[in-house]
Tab-separated table of C-alpha atoms in Angstrom:
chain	number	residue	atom	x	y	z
A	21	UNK	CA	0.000	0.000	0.000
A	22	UNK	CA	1.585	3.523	-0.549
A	23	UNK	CA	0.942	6.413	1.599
A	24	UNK	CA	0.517	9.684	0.595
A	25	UNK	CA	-0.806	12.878	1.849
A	26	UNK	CA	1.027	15.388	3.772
A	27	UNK	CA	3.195	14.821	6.889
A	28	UNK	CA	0.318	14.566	9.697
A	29	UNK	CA	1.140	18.296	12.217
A	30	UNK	CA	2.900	16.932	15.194
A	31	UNK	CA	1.737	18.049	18.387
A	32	UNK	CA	4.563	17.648	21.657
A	33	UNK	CA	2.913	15.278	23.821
A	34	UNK	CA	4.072	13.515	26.709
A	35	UNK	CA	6.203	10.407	26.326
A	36	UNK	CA	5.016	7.199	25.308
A	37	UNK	CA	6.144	5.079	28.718
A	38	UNK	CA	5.085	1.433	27.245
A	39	UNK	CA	5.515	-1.164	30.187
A	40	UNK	CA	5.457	-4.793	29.438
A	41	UNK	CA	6.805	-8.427	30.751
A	42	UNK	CA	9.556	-10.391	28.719
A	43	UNK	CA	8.751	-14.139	28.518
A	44	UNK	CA	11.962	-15.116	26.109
A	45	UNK	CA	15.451	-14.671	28.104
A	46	UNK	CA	17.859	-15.905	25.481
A	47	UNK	CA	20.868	-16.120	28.177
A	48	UNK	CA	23.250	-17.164	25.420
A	49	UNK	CA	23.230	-13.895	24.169
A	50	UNK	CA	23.093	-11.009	26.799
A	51	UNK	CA	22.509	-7.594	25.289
A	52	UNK	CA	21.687	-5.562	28.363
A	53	UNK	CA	24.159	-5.080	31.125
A	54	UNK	CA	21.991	-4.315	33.968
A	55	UNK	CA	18.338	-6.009	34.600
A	56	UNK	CA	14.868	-3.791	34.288
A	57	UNK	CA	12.449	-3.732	36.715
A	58	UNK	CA	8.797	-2.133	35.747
A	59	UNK	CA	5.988	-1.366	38.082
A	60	UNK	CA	3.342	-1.731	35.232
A	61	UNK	CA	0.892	-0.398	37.960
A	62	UNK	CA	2.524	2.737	38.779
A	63	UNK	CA	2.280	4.572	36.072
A	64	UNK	CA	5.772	6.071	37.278
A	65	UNK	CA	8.319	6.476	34.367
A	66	UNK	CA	11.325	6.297	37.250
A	67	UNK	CA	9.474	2.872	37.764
A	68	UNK	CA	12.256	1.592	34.327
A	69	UNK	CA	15.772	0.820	34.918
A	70	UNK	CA	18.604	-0.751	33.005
A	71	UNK	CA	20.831	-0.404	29.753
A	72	UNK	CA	20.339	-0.939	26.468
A	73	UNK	CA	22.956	-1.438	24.253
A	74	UNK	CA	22.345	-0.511	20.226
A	75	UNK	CA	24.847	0.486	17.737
A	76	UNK	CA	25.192	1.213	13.901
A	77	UNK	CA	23.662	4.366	11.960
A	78	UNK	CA	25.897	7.179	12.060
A	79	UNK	CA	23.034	8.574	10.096
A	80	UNK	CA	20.798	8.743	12.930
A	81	UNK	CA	23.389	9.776	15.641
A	82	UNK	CA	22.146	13.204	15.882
A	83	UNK	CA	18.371	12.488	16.392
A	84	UNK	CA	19.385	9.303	19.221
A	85	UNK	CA	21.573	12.185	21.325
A	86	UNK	CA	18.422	14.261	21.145
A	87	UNK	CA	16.223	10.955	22.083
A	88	UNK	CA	18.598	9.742	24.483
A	89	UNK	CA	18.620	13.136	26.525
A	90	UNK	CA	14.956	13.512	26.416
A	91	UNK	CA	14.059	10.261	27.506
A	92	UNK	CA	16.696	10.119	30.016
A	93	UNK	CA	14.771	12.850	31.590
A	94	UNK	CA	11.674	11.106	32.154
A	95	UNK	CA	13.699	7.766	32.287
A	96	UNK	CA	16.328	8.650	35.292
A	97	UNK	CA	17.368	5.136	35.695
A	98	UNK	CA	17.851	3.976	31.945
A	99	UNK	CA	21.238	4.305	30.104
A	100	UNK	CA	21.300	3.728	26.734
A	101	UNK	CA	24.446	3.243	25.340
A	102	UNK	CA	24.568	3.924	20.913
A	103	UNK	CA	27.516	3.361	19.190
A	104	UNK	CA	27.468	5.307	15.437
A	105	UNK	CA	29.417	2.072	14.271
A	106	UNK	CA	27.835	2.392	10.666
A	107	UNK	CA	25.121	0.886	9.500
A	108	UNK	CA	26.790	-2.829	8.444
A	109	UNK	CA	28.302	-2.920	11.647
A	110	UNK	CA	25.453	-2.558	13.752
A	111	UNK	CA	23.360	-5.308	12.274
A	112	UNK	CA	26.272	-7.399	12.947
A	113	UNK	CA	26.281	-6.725	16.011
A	114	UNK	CA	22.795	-7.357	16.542
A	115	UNK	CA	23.173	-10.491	14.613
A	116	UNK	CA	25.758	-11.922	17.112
A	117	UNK	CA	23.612	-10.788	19.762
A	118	UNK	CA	25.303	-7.955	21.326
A	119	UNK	CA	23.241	-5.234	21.161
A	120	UNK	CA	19.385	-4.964	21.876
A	121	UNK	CA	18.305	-3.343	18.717
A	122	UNK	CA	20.525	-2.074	15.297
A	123	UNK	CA	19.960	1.092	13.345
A	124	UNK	CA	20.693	0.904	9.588
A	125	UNK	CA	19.719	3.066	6.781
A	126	UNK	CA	18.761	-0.095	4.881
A	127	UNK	CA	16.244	-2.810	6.399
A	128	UNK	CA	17.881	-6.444	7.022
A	129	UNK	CA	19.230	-7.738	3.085
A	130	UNK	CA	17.429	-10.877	1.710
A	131	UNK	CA	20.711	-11.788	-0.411
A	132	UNK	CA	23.192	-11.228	2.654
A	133	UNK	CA	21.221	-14.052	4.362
A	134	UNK	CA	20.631	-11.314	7.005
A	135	UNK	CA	16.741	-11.966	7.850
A	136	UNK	CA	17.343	-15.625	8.200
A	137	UNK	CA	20.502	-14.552	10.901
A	138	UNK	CA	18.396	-12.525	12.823
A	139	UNK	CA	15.374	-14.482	12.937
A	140	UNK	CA	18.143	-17.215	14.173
A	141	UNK	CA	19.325	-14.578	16.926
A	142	UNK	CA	15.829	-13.589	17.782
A	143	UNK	CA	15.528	-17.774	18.638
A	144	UNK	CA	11.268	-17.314	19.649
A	145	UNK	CA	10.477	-14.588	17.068
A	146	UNK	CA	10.958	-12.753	13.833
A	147	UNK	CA	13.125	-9.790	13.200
A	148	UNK	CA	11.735	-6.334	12.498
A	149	UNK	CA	12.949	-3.888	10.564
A	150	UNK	CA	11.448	-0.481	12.076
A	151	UNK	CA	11.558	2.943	10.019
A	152	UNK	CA	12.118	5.598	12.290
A	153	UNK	CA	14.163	8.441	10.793
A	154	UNK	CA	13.934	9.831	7.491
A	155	UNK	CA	17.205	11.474	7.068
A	156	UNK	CA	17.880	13.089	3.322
A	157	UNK	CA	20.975	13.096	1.980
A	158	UNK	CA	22.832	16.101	1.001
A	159	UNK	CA	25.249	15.851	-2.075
A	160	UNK	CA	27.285	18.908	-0.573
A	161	UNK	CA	30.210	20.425	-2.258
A	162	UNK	CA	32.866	22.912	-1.342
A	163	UNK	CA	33.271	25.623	-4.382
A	164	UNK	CA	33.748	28.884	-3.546
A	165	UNK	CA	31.868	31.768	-5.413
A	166	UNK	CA	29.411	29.226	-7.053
A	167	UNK	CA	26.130	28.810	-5.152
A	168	UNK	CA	22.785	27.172	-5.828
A	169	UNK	CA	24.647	24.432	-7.805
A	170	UNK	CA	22.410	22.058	-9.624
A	171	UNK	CA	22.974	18.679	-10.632
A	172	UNK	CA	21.609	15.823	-12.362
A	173	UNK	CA	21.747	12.109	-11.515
A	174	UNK	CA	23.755	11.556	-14.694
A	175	UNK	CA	25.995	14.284	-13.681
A	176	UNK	CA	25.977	12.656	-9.959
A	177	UNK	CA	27.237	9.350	-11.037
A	178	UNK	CA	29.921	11.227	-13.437
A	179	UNK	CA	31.401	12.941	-10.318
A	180	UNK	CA	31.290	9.768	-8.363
A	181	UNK	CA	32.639	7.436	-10.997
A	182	UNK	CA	35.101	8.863	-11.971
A	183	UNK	CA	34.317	10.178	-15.339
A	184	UNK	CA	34.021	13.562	-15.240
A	185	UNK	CA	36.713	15.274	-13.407
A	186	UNK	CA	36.304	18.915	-13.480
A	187	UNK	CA	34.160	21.792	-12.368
A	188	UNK	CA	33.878	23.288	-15.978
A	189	UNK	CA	32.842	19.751	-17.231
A	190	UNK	CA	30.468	20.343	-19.860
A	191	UNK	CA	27.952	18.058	-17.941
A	192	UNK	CA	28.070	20.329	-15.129
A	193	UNK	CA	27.910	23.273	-17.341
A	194	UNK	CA	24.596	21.813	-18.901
A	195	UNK	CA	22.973	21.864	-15.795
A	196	UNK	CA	24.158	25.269	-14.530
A	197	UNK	CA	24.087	27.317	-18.055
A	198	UNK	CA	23.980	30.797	-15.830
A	199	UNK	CA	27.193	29.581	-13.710
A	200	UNK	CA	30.505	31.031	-13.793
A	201	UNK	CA	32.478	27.628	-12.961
A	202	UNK	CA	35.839	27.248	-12.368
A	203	UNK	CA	38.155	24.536	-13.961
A	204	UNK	CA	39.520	23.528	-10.353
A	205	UNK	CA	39.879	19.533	-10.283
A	206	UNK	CA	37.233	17.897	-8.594
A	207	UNK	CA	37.340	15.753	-5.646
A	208	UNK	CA	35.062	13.296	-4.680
A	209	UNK	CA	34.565	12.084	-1.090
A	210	UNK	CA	32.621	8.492	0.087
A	211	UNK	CA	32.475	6.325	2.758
A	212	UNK	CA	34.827	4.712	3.298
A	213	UNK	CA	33.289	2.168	5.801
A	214	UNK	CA	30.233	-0.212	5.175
A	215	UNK	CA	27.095	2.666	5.049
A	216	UNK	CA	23.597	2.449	4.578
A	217	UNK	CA	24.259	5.992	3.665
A	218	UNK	CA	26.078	4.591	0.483
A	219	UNK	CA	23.864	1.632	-0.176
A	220	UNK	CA	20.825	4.527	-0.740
A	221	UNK	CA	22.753	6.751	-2.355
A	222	UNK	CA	24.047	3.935	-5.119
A	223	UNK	CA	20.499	2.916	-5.177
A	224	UNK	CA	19.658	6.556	-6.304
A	225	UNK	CA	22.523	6.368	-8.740
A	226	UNK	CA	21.336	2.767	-10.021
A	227	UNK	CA	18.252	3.376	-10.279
A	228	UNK	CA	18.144	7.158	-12.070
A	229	UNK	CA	21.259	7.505	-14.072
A	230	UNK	CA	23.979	4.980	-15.978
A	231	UNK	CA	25.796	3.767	-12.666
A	232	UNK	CA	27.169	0.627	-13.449
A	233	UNK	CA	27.683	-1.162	-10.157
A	234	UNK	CA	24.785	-2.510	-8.137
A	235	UNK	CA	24.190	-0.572	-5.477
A	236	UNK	CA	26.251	-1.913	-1.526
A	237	UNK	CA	26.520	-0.769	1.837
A	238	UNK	CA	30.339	-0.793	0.762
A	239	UNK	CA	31.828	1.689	-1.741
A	240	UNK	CA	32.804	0.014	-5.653
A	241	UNK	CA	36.289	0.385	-5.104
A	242	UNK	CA	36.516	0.441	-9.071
A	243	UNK	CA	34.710	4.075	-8.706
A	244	UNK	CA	37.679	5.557	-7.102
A	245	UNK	CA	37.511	8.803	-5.567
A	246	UNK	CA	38.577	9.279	-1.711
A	247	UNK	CA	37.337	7.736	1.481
A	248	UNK	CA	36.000	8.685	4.772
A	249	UNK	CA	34.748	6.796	7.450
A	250	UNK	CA	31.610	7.918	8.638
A	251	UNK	CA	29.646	10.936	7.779
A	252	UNK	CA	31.231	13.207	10.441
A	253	UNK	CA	34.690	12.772	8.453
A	254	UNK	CA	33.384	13.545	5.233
A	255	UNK	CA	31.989	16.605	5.635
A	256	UNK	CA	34.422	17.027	7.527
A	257	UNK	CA	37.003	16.460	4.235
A	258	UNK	CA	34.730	18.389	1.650
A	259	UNK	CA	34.957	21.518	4.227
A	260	UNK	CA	38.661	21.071	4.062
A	261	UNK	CA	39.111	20.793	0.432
A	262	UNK	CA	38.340	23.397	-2.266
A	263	UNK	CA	36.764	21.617	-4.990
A	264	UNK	CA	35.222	18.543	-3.020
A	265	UNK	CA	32.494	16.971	-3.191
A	266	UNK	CA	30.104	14.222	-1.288
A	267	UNK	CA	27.293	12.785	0.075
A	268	UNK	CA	26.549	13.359	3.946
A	269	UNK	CA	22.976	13.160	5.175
A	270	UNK	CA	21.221	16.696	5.841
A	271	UNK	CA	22.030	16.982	9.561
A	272	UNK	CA	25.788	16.755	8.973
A	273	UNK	CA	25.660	19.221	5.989
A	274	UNK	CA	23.597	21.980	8.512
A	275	UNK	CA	26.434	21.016	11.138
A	276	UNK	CA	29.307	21.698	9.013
A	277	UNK	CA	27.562	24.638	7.241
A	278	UNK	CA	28.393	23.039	3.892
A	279	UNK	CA	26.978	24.442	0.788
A	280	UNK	CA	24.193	21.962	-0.706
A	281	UNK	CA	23.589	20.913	-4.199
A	282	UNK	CA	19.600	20.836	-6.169
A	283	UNK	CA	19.161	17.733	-7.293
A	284	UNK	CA	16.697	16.783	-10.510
A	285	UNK	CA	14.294	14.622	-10.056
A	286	UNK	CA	12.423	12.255	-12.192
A	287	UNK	CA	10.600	14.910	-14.016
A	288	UNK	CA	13.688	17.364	-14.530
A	289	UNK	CA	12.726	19.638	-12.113
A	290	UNK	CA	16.442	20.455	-9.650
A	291	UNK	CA	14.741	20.760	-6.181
A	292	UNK	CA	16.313	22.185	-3.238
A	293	UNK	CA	16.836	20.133	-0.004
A	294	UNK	CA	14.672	20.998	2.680
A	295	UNK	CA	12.766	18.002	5.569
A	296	UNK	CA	9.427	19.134	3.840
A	297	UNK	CA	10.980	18.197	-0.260
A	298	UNK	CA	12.261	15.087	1.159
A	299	UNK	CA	9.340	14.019	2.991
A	300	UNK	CA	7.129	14.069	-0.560
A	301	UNK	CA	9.813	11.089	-1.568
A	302	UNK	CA	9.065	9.009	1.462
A	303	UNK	CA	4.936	9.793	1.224
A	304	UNK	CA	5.123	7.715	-1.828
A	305	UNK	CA	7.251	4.530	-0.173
A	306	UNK	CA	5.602	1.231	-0.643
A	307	UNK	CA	5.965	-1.122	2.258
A	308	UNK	CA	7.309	-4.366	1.466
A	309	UNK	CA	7.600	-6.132	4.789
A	310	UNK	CA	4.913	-8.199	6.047
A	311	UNK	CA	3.005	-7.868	9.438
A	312	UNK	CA	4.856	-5.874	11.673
A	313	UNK	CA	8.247	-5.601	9.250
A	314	UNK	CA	7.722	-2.381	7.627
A	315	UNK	CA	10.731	-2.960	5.263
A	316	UNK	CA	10.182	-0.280	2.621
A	317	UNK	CA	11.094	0.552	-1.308
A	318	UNK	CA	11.286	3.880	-2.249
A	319	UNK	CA	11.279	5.457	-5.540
A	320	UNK	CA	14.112	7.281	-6.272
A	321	UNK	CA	13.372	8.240	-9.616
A	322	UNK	CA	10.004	10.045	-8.132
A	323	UNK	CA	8.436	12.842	-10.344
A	324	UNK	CA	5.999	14.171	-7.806
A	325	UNK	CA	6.558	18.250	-7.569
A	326	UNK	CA	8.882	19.514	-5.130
A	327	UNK	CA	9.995	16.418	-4.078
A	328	UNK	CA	13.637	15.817	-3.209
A	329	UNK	CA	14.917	12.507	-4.574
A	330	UNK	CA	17.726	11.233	-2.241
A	331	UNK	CA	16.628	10.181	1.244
A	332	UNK	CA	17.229	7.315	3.425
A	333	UNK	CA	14.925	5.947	5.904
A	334	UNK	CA	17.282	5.007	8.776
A	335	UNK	CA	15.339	1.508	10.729
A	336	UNK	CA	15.728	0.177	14.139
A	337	UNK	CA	16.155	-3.471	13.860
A	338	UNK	CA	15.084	-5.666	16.861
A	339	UNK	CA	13.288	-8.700	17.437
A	340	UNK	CA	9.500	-8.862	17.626
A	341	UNK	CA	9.600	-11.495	20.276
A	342	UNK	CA	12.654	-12.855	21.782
A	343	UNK	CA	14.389	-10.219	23.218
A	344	UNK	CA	15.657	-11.386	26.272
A	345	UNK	CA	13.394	-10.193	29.297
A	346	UNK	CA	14.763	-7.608	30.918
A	347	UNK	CA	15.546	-5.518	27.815
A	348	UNK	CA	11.928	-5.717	26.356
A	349	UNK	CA	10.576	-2.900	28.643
A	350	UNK	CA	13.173	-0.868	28.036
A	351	UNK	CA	13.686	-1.679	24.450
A	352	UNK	CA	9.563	-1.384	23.988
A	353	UNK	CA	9.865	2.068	26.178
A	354	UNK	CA	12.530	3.963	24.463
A	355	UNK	CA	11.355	2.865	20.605
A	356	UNK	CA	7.776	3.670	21.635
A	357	UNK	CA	8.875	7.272	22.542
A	358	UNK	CA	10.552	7.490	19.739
A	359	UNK	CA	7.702	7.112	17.857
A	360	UNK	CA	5.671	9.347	19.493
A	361	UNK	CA	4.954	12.719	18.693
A	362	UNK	CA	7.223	13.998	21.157
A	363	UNK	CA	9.877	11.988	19.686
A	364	UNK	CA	9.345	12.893	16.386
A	365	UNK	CA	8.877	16.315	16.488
A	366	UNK	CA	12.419	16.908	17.659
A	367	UNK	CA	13.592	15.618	14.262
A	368	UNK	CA	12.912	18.579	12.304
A	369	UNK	CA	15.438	20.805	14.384
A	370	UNK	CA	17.928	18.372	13.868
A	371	UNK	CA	17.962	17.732	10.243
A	372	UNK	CA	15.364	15.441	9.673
A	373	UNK	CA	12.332	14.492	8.035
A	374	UNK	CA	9.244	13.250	10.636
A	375	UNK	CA	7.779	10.277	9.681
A	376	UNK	CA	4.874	10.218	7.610
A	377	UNK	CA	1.439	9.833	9.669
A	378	UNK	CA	0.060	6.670	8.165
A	379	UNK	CA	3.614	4.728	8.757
A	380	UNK	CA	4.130	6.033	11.841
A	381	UNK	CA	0.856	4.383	12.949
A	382	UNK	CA	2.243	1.078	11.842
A	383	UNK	CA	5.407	1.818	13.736
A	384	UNK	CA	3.326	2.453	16.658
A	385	UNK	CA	1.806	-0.446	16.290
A	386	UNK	CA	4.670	-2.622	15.644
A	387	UNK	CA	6.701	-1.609	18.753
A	388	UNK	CA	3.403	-2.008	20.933
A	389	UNK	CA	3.450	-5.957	19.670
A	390	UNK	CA	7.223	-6.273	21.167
A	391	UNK	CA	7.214	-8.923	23.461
């Protein structure tokens, strides 16, 4: 089913504080450090306590800090501990059973065996893939005296392959015919680490302009171009290097005040990147999950007006059922607040896109059916 409509007005609301037993304790595979207690008939938010360990996203890192100290503030006695490892890393992680739930800014990949690994760590239930962020990427450059850049996806995958070199290219020209650009060489910056920043951004590339790899969490190394590890470090090398380029999502390009390309989309039209043009992309995303797996497919090559084609939907990965029982409070607690409009309302501030209404109702009911 595809959604569509506007982004539902969020209201700030008090914090989802979702109590609830754990029957599964799969001992073999600890991911908490320190048991939770809940008083489901107190009502009292101080009634949670624990860790929870997660990792992977750098994507998202931004919008868990904000999560983490909110929540912390009704939560007193919870510590959740996120380590940005990248997207690849954290599912591993939560495949080997080490943390309590994974952010990645792909869902769980049917031809890495993935599902069928975490379905095995799960042991009593199914993996879910969760969307909770929708974080747009930025292709963000570093050219001084040329602003309002434009480019197309063919032009994109040029830059990033390899194949066109230059800032006076005639491709680039093409798309900026009012430009004055200068011949300084260009550089391109990726990640260098496994991303599920990259693996969207390829999928852009594959699926809107004549990239000829298929699109990975890890960079084609037969693209060339430089590496970075983690989107922190390369926006961090396209503010340090006249004539850079690269692909950060928007958060880290507002951070590092870095100048921000228009990208075409399917219908021509170069759209600037803003939460509300990227949110129009993500409106149209067709769920492809079943039951409470709200794996999605969006269309990059969208031609809906105004709509900003390069976005990521960054998902919290954790197990339906089999958690083991002292993290499924917490775990249920902290993803149900994120989730809620309190939660989600902070996102804008930050970078990010809110969810749009009609998935975030699935969410909501997806983390409610954690057990």
């Amino acid at each position: 089913m595809k959604y569509a409509g506007r982004l539902a007005a969020v209201a700030v609301v008090g914090a989802l504080s979702l109590a609830a037993c754990g029957t599964d304790n799969n001992t073999g595979a600890p991911a908490g450090t320190t048991s939770a207690t809940a008083a489901a008939s107190s009502g009292n938010d101080n009634a949670l306590s624990g860790t929870i360990n997660a990792a992977g996203s750098s994507a998202q890192a931004n919008a868990i800090d904000q999560w983490k100290k909110d929540f912390q503030a009704k939560n007193p006695n919870v510590n959740l501990n996120y380590q940005p490892s990248g997207s690849g890393a954290g599912v591993q992680a939560f495949i080997q059973g080490t943390v309590s739930f994974a952010g990645s800014d792909s869902a769980l990949k049917d031809d890495k065996g993935e599902p069928a690994q975490a379905d095995a760590r799960c042991k009593t239930g199914k993996a879910i893939n969760l969307p909770m962020v929708t974080g747009p990427v930025a292709v963000v450059y570093n050219l001084p005296g040329v602003d309002g850049l434009q480019l197309s996806p063919k032009t994109i995958a040029g830059i990033f392959n390899s194949t066109i070199t230059k800032w006076d290219d005639a491709a680039i020209k093409a798309d900026n015919p009012s430009a004055k650009l200068p011949s300084t060489p260009i550089q391109a910056f990726h990640r260098s680490d496994e991303s599920g920043t990259s693996d969207n951004f390829t999928k852009f590339l594959k699926a809107t302009a004549e990239w000829p790899y298929e699109p990975a969490k890890a960079w084609p190394a037969e693209a060339k171009g430089q590496g970075a590890k983690g989107s922190d470090q390369v926006a961090a090398s396209v503010k340090g290097a006249e004539g850079a380029i690269g692909y950060v999502e928007l958060s880290y390009a507002e951070n590092s005040q870095l100048q921000k390309a228009k990208v075409a989309n399917g219908s021509g039209e170069f759209v600037e990147l803003t939460s509300d043009s990227a949110a129009k992309t993500v409106e149209a995303a067709e769920i492809k999950g079943t039951g409470n797996d709200l794996k999605l497919s969006i269309d990059y090559a969208t031609k809906a007006a105004g709509a900003y084609p390069i976005v990521l939907v960054t998902y919290e990965i954790t197990c339906e059922k089999g958690l083991p029982a002292d993290q499924v409070p917490l775990v249920k607690s902290f993803l149900g607040y994120t989730a809620s409009d309190e939660g989600q309302a902070s996102l804008k501030d930050l970078g990010y896109a809110p969810l749009p209404a009609a998935l975030l109702t699935k969410v909501r009911s997806a983390v409610e059916a954690i057990s």
